Structure formats: C-alpha cells, structure tokens
PDB file of C-alpha atoms in Angstrom:
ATOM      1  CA  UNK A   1     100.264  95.866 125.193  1.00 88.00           C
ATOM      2  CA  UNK A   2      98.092  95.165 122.753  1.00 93.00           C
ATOM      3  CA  UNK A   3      99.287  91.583 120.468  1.00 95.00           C
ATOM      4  CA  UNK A   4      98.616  91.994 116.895  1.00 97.00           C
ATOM      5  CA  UNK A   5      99.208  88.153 114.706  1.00 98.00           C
ATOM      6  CA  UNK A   6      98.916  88.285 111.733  1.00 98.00           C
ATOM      7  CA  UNK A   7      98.145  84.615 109.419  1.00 96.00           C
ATOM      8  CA  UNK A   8      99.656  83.215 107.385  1.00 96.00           C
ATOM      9  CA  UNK A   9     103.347  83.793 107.841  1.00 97.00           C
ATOM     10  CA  UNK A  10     103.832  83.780 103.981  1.00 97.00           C
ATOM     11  CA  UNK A  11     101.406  83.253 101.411  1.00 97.00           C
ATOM     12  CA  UNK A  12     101.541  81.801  97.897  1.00 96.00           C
ATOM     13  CA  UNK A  13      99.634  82.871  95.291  1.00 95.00           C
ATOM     14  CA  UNK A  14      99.042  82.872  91.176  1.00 95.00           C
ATOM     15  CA  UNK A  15      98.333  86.537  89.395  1.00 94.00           C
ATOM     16  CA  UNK A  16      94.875  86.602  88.916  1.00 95.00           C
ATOM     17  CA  UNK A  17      93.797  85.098  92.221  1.00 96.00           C
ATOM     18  CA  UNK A  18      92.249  85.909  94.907  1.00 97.00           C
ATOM     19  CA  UNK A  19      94.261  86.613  98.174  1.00 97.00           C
ATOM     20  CA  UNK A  20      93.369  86.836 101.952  1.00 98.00           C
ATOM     21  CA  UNK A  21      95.221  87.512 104.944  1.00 98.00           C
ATOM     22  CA  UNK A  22      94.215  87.767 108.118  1.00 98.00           C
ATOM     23  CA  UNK A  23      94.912  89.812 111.108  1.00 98.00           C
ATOM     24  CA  UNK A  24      93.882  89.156 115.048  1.00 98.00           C
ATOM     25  CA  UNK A  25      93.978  91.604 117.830  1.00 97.00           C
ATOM     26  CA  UNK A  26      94.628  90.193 121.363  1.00 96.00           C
ATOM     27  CA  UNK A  27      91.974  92.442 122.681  1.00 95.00           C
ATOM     28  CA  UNK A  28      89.682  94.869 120.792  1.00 95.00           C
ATOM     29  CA  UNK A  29      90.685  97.422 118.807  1.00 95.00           C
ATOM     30  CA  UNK A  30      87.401  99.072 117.848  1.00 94.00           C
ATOM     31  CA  UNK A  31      88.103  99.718 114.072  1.00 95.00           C
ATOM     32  CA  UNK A  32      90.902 101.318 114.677  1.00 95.00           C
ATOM     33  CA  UNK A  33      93.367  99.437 112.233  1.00 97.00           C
ATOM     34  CA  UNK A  34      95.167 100.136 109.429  1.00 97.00           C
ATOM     35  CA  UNK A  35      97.012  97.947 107.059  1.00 98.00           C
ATOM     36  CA  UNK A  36     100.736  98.587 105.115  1.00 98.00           C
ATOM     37  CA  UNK A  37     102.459  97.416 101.911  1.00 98.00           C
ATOM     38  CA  UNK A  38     106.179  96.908 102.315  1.00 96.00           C
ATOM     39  CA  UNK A  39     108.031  96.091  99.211  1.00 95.00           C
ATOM     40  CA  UNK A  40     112.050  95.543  99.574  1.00 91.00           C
ATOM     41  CA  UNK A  41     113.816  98.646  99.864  1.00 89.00           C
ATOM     42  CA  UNK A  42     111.127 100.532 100.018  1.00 91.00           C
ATOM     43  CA  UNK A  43     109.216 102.522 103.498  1.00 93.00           C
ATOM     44  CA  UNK A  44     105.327 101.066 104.186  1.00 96.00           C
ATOM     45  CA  UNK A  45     102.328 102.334 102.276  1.00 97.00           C
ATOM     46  CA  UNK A  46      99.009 103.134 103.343  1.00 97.00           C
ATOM     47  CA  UNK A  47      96.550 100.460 101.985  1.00 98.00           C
ATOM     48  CA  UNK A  48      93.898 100.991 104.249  1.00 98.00           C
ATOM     49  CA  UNK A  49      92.493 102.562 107.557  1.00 97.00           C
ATOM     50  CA  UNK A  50      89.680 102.229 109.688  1.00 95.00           C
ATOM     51  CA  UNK A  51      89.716  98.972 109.278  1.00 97.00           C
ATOM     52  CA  UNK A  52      87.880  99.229 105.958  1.00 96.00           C
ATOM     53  CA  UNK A  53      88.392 102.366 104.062  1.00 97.00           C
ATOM     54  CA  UNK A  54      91.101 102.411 100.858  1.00 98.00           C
ATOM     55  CA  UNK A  55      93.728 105.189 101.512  1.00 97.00           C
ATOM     56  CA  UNK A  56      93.933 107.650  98.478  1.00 95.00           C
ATOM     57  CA  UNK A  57      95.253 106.090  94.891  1.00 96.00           C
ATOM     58  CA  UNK A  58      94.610 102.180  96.287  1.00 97.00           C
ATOM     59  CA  UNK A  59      93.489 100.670  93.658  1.00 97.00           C
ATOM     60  CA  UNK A  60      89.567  98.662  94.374  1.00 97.00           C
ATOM     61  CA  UNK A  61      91.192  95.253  94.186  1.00 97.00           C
ATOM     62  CA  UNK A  62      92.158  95.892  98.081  1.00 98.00           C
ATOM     63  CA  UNK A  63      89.395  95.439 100.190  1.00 98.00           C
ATOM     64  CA  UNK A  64      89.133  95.608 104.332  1.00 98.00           C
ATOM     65  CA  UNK A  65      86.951  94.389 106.746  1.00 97.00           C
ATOM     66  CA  UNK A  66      86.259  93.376 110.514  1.00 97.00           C
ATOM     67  CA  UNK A  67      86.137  94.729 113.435  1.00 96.00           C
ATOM     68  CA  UNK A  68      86.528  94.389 117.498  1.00 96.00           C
ATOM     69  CA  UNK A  69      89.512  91.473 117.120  1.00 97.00           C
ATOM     70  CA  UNK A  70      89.423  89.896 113.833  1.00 98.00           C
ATOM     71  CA  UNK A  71      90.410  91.872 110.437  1.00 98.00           C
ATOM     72  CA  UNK A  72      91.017  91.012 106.584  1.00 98.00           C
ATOM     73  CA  UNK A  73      92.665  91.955 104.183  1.00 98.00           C
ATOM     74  CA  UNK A  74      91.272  90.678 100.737  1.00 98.00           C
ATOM     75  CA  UNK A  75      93.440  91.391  97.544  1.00 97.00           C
ATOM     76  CA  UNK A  76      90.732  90.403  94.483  1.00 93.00           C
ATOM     77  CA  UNK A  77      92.626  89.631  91.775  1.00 92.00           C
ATOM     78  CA  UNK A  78      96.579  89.682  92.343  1.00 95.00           C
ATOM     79  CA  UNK A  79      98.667  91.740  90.076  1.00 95.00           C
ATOM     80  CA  UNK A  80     102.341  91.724  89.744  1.00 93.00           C
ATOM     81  CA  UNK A  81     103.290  94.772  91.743  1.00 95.00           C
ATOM     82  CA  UNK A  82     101.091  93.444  94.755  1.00 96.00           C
ATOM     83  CA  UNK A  83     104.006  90.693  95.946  1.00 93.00           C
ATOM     84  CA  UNK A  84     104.826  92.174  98.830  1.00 96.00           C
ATOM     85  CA  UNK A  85     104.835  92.187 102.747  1.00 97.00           C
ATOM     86  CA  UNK A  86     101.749  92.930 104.357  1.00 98.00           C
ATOM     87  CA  UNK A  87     101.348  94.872 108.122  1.00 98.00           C
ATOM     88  CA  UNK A  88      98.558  95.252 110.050  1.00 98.00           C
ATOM     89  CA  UNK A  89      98.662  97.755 112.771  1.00 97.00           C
ATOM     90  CA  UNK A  90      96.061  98.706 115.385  1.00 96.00           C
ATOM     91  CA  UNK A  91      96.051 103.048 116.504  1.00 93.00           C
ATOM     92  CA  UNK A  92      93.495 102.084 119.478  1.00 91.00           C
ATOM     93  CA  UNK A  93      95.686 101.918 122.496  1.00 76.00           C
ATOM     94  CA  UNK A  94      97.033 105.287 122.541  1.00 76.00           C
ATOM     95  CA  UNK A  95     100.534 105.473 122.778  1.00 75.00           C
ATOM     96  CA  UNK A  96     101.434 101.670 122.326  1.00 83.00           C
ATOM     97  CA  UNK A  97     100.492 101.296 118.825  1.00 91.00           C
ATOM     98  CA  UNK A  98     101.550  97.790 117.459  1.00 94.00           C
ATOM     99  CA  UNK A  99     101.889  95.906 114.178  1.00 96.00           C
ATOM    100  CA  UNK A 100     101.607  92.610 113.285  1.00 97.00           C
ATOM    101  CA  UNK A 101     104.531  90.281 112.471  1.00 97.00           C
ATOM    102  CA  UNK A 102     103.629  90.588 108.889  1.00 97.00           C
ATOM    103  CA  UNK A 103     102.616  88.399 105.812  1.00 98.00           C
ATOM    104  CA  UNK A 104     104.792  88.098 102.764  1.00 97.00           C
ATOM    105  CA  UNK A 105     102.691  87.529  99.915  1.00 97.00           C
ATOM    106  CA  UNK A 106     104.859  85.617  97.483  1.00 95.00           C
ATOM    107  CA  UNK A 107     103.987  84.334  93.341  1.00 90.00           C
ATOM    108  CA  UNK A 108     103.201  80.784  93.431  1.00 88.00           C
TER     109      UNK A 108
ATOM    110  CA  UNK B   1     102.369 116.719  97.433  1.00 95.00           C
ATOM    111  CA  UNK B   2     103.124 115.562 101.018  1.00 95.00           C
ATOM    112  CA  UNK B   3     106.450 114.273 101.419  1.00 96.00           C
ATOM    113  CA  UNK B   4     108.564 113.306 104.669  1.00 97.00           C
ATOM    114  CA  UNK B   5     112.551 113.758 103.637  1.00 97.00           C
ATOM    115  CA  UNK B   6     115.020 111.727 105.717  1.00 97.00           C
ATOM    116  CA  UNK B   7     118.732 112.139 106.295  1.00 97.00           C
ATOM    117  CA  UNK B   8     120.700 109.919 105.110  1.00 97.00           C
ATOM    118  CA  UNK B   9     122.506 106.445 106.262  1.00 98.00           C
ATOM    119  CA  UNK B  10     124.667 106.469 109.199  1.00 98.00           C
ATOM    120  CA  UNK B  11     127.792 104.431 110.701  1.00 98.00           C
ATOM    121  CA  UNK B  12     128.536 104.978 114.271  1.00 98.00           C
ATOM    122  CA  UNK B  13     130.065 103.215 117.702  1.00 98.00           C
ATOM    123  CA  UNK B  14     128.943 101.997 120.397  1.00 98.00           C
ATOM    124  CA  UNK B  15     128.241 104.620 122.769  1.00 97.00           C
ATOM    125  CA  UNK B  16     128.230 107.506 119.812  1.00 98.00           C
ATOM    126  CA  UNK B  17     125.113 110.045 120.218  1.00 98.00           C
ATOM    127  CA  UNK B  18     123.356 110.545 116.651  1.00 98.00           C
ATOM    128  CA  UNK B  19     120.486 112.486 115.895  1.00 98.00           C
ATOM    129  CA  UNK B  20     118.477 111.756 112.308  1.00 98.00           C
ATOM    130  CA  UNK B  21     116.130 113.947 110.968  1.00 98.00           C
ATOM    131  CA  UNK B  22     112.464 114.004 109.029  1.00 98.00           C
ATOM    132  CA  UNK B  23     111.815 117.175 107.223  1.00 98.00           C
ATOM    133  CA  UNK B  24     107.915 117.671 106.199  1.00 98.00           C
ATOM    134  CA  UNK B  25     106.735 119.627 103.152  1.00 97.00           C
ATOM    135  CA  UNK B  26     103.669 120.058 101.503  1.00 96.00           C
ATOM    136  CA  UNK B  27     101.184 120.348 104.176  1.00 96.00           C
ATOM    137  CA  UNK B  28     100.999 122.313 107.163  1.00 96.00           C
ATOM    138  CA  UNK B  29     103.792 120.749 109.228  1.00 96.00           C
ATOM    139  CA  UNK B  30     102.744 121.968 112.718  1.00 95.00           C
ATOM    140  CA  UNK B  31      99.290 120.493 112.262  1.00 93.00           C
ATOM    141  CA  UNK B  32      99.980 116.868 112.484  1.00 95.00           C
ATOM    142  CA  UNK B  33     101.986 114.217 114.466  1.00 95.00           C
ATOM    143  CA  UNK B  34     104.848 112.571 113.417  1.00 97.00           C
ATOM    144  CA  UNK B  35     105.519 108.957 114.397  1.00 96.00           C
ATOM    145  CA  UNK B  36     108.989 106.681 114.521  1.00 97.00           C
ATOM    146  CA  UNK B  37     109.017 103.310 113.522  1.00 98.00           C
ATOM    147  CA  UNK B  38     111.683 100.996 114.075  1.00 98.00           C
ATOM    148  CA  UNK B  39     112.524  97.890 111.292  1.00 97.00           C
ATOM    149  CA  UNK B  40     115.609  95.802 112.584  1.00 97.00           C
ATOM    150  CA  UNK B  41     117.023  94.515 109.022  1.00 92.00           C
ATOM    151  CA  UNK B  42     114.610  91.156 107.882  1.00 90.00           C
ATOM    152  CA  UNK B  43     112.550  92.134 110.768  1.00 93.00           C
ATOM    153  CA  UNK B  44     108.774  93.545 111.117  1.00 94.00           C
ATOM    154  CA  UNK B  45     107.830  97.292 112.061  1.00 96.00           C
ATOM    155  CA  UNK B  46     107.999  98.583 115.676  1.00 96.00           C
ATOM    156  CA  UNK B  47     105.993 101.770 117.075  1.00 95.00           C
ATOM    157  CA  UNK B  48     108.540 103.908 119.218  1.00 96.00           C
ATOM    158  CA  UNK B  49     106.629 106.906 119.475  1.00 95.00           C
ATOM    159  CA  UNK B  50     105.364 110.251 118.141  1.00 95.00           C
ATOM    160  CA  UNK B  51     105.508 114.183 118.346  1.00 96.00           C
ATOM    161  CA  UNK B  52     102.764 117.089 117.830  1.00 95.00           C
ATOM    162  CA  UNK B  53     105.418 119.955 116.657  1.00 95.00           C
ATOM    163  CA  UNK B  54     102.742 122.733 117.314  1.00 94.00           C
ATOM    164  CA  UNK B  55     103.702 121.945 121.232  1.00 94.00           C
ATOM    165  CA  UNK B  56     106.304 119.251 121.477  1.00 94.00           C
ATOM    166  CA  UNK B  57     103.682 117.013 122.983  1.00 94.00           C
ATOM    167  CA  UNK B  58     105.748 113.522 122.791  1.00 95.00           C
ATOM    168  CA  UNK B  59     104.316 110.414 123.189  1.00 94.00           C
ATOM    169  CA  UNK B  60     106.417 107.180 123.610  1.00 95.00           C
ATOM    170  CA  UNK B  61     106.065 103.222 123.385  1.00 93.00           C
ATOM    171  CA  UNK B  62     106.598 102.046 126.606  1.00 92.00           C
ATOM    172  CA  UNK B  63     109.430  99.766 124.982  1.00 93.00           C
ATOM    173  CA  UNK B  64     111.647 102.952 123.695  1.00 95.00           C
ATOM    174  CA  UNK B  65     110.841 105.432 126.676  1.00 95.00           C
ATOM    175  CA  UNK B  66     114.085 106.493 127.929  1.00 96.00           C
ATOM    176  CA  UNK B  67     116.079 104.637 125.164  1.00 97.00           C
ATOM    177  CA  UNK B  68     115.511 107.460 122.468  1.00 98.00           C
ATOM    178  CA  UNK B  69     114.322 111.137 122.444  1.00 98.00           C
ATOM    179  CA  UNK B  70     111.796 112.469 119.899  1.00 98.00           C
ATOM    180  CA  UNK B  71     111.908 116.222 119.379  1.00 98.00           C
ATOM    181  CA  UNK B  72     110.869 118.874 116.676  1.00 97.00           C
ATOM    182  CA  UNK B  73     111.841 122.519 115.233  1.00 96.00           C
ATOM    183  CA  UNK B  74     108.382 123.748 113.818  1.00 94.00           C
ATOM    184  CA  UNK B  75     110.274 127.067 112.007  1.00 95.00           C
ATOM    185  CA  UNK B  76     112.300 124.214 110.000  1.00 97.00           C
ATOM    186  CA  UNK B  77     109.523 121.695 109.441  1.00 97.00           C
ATOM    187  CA  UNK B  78     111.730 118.878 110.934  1.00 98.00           C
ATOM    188  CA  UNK B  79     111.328 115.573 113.335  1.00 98.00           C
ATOM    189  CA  UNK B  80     113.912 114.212 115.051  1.00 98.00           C
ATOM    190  CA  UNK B  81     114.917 111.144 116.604  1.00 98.00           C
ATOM    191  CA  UNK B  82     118.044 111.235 118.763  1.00 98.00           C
ATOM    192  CA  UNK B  83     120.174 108.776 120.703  1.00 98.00           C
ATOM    193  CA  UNK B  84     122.855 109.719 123.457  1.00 96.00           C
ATOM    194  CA  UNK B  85     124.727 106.584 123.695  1.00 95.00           C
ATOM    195  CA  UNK B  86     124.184 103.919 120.882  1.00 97.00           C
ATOM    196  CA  UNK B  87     124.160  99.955 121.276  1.00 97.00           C
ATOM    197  CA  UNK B  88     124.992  97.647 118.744  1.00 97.00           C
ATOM    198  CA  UNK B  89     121.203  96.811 118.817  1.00 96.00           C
ATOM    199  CA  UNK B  90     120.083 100.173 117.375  1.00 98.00           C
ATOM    200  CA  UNK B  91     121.293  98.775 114.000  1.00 98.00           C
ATOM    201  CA  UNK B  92     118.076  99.295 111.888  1.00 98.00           C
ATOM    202  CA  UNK B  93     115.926 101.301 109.494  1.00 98.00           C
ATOM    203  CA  UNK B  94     113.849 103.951 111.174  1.00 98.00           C
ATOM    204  CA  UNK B  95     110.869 105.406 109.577  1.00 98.00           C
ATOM    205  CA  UNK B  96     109.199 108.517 110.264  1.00 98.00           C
ATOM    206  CA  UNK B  97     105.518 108.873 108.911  1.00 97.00           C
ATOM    207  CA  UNK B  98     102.938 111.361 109.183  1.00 97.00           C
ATOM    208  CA  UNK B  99     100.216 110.682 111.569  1.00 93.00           C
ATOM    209  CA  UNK B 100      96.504 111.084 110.591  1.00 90.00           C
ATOM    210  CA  UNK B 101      93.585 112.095 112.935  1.00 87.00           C
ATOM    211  CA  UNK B 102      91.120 108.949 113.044  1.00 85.00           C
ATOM    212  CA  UNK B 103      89.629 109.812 116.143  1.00 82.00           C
ATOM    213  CA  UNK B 104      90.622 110.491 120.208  1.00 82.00           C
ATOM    214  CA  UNK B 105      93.681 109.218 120.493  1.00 80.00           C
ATOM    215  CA  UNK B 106      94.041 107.536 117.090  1.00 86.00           C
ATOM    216  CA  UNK B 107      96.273 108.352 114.742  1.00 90.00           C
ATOM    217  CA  UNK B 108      97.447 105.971 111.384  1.00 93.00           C
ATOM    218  CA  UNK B 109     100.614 106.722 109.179  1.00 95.00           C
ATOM    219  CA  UNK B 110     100.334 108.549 105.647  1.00 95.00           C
ATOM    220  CA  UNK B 111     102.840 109.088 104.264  1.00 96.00           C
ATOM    221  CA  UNK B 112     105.933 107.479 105.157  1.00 97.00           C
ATOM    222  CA  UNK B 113     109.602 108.791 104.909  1.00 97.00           C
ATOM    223  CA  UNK B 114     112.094 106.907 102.718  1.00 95.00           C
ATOM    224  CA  UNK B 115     113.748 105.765 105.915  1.00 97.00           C
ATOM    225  CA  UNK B 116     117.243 106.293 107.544  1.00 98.00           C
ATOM    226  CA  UNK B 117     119.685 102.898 107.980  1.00 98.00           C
ATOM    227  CA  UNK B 118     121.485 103.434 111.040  1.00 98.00           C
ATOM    228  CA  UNK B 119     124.349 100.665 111.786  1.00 98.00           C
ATOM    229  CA  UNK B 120     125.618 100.848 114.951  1.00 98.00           C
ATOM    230  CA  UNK B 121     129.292  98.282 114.941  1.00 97.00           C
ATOM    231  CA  UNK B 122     132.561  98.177 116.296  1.00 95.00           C
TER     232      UNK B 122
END
C-alpha cells in the first residue's frame, strides 16, 4: 500500500498570508494526486487533480505542484472560508487509493 | 448540476445488516464509477472501494474486501454500500463520490455525496 503523509499536522496562519502544505508519497505516484477541502460537517471538495490542475469554480489562490513523491499545496493569500482540513490523495495504485492523514489549516 | 444524494443517518446493533444508498443525477449515471470513503468521527478519509454501474465491475481496498459489499441498480441511478453483520467499529461517516477518468486505472472524486452517519452501539 501506498503511504501518503501529509506535513504539518495543523497549520497556523493570518488572512492574507501565504499558506503551504505539503504532501509525500511513500513511493511514486506519477501525478496522479488530487487534493480535498474538508470543512466540519461538510463531505470533501475537489481542490485539485493531477497533481496541478484547479478543479472547476477553485478559485486561483490554490495552486498545485510536484510530482513522482513530493506534492504542494500552496494557498496565496488566505481568506476566511479557506480554514479548513486539507487531504491529499494519490489514484495511482489502482484499487488501493489512499489519503493522507490530513492538515488542518487553522487562523492564527 | 451533478449531485450524489445519500440516505440518511442510521442507528443499528451489533450484528444488524444495513444497506445505505447514493443516488446520482445530473450526468449520465452508468458512465462513471462511484467510490466509498470511510471517515471514523475526528478521523481522516479511508478508500474502501468503487463500482462501474454500466457492468457492476467492483473494485475493493484490500482493507474492506470481504468486510462490505458495493453494488449498483443502473435503471435507478443508485450506489450502494451494504453490510451483513455490523461491528461497533463501523460507526462512521461514509461518503460516496463520483469518480473521474484521469487516466488507466486512475480515477479522482468530483463530486462528493453529503455523507451517511452510520452508528453502530449496543
């Protein structure tokens, strides 16, 4: 099985920042990633996929990159609906996809 | 607009059979896979598996093979994920989400359902 980890564990930032968070596959995953916003009570949304490409209606603050075993996920300039928690998942090993443990993004 | 419908919560025993359901509208339902995800309450996301509802081709996570059953009626547009003998460590939310052709084998999840709580107690 294929380990996602995901760093850090929880995050603190100020609106108007700049946020990163970082993702590491135990063994390559091509560019097959994708990366999920979870607020509370609320099912995962589609940020972005293939590693690097915004899903529809994400707004170009959310940026992707990397490939092979090490990803990012780079939120430009935080706004108050983007304190959340933050999955990566990796759709290369066919049927075991996996997600990371997550990162909770959190107002400092 | 694409939308995944879930049933709604559910209380059961240990040892109870349940079966939840994912209804898909807005899109050509037969066309794509579905996928289950598993979220234990304060807990991260887990793959279980998915279903092509053209065929019934299932595909599971090595960790829930044998442990749940993934099926689908194509003439109603529904998913379903179905226990026959619950364990207090079912107790979770489970997520079905629409899976997305990225290439051989490689499917991500857009959209997502509102998810179905399941507690599973005594």
């Amino acid at each position: 099985e294929i380990v996602m980890t995901q760093s850090p564990a929880t995050l603190s930032v100020s609106p108007g920042e700049r946020a990163t968070l970082s993702c590491r596959a135990s063994q390559s995953v091509s560019s097959n990633l994708a990366w999920y916003q979870q607020k509370p009570g609320q099912g995962p949304r589609l940020l972005i996929y293939g590693a690097f490409t915004r899903a529809t209606g994400i707004p170009a603050r959310f940026s992707g990159s990397g490939s092979g075993t090490e990803f990012t996920l780079t939120i430009s300039s935080l706004q108050s609906e983007d304190f959340a928690v933050y999955y990566c998942q990796q759709y290369n090993k066919w049927p075991s996809y996996t997600f990371g443990q997550g990162t909770k993004l959190e107002i400092k | 607009e694409v939308q995944l419908v879930q049933s709604g919560a559910e209380v059961k025993k240990p040892g109870e059979s349940l079966k939840i359901s994912c209804k898909g509208s807005g899109y050509s339902f037969n066309a794509y896979w579905i996928g289950w995800v598993r979220q234990v309450p304060g807990k991260g996301l887990e793959w279980m598996g998915m279903i092509y509802p053209a065929d019934s081709d299932t595909r599971y996570s090595p960790s829930f093979q044998g442990q749940v059953t993934i099926s689908a009626d194509k003439s109603l547009s529904t998913a379903y994920l179905q226990w026959s003998g619950l364990k207090a460590s079912d107790t979770a939310m489970y997520y079905c989400a629409r899976g997305n052709f990225y290439g051989s084998g490689s499917y991500f999840l857009d959209p997502w359902g509102q998810g179905t709580l399941v507690t599973v107690s005594s």
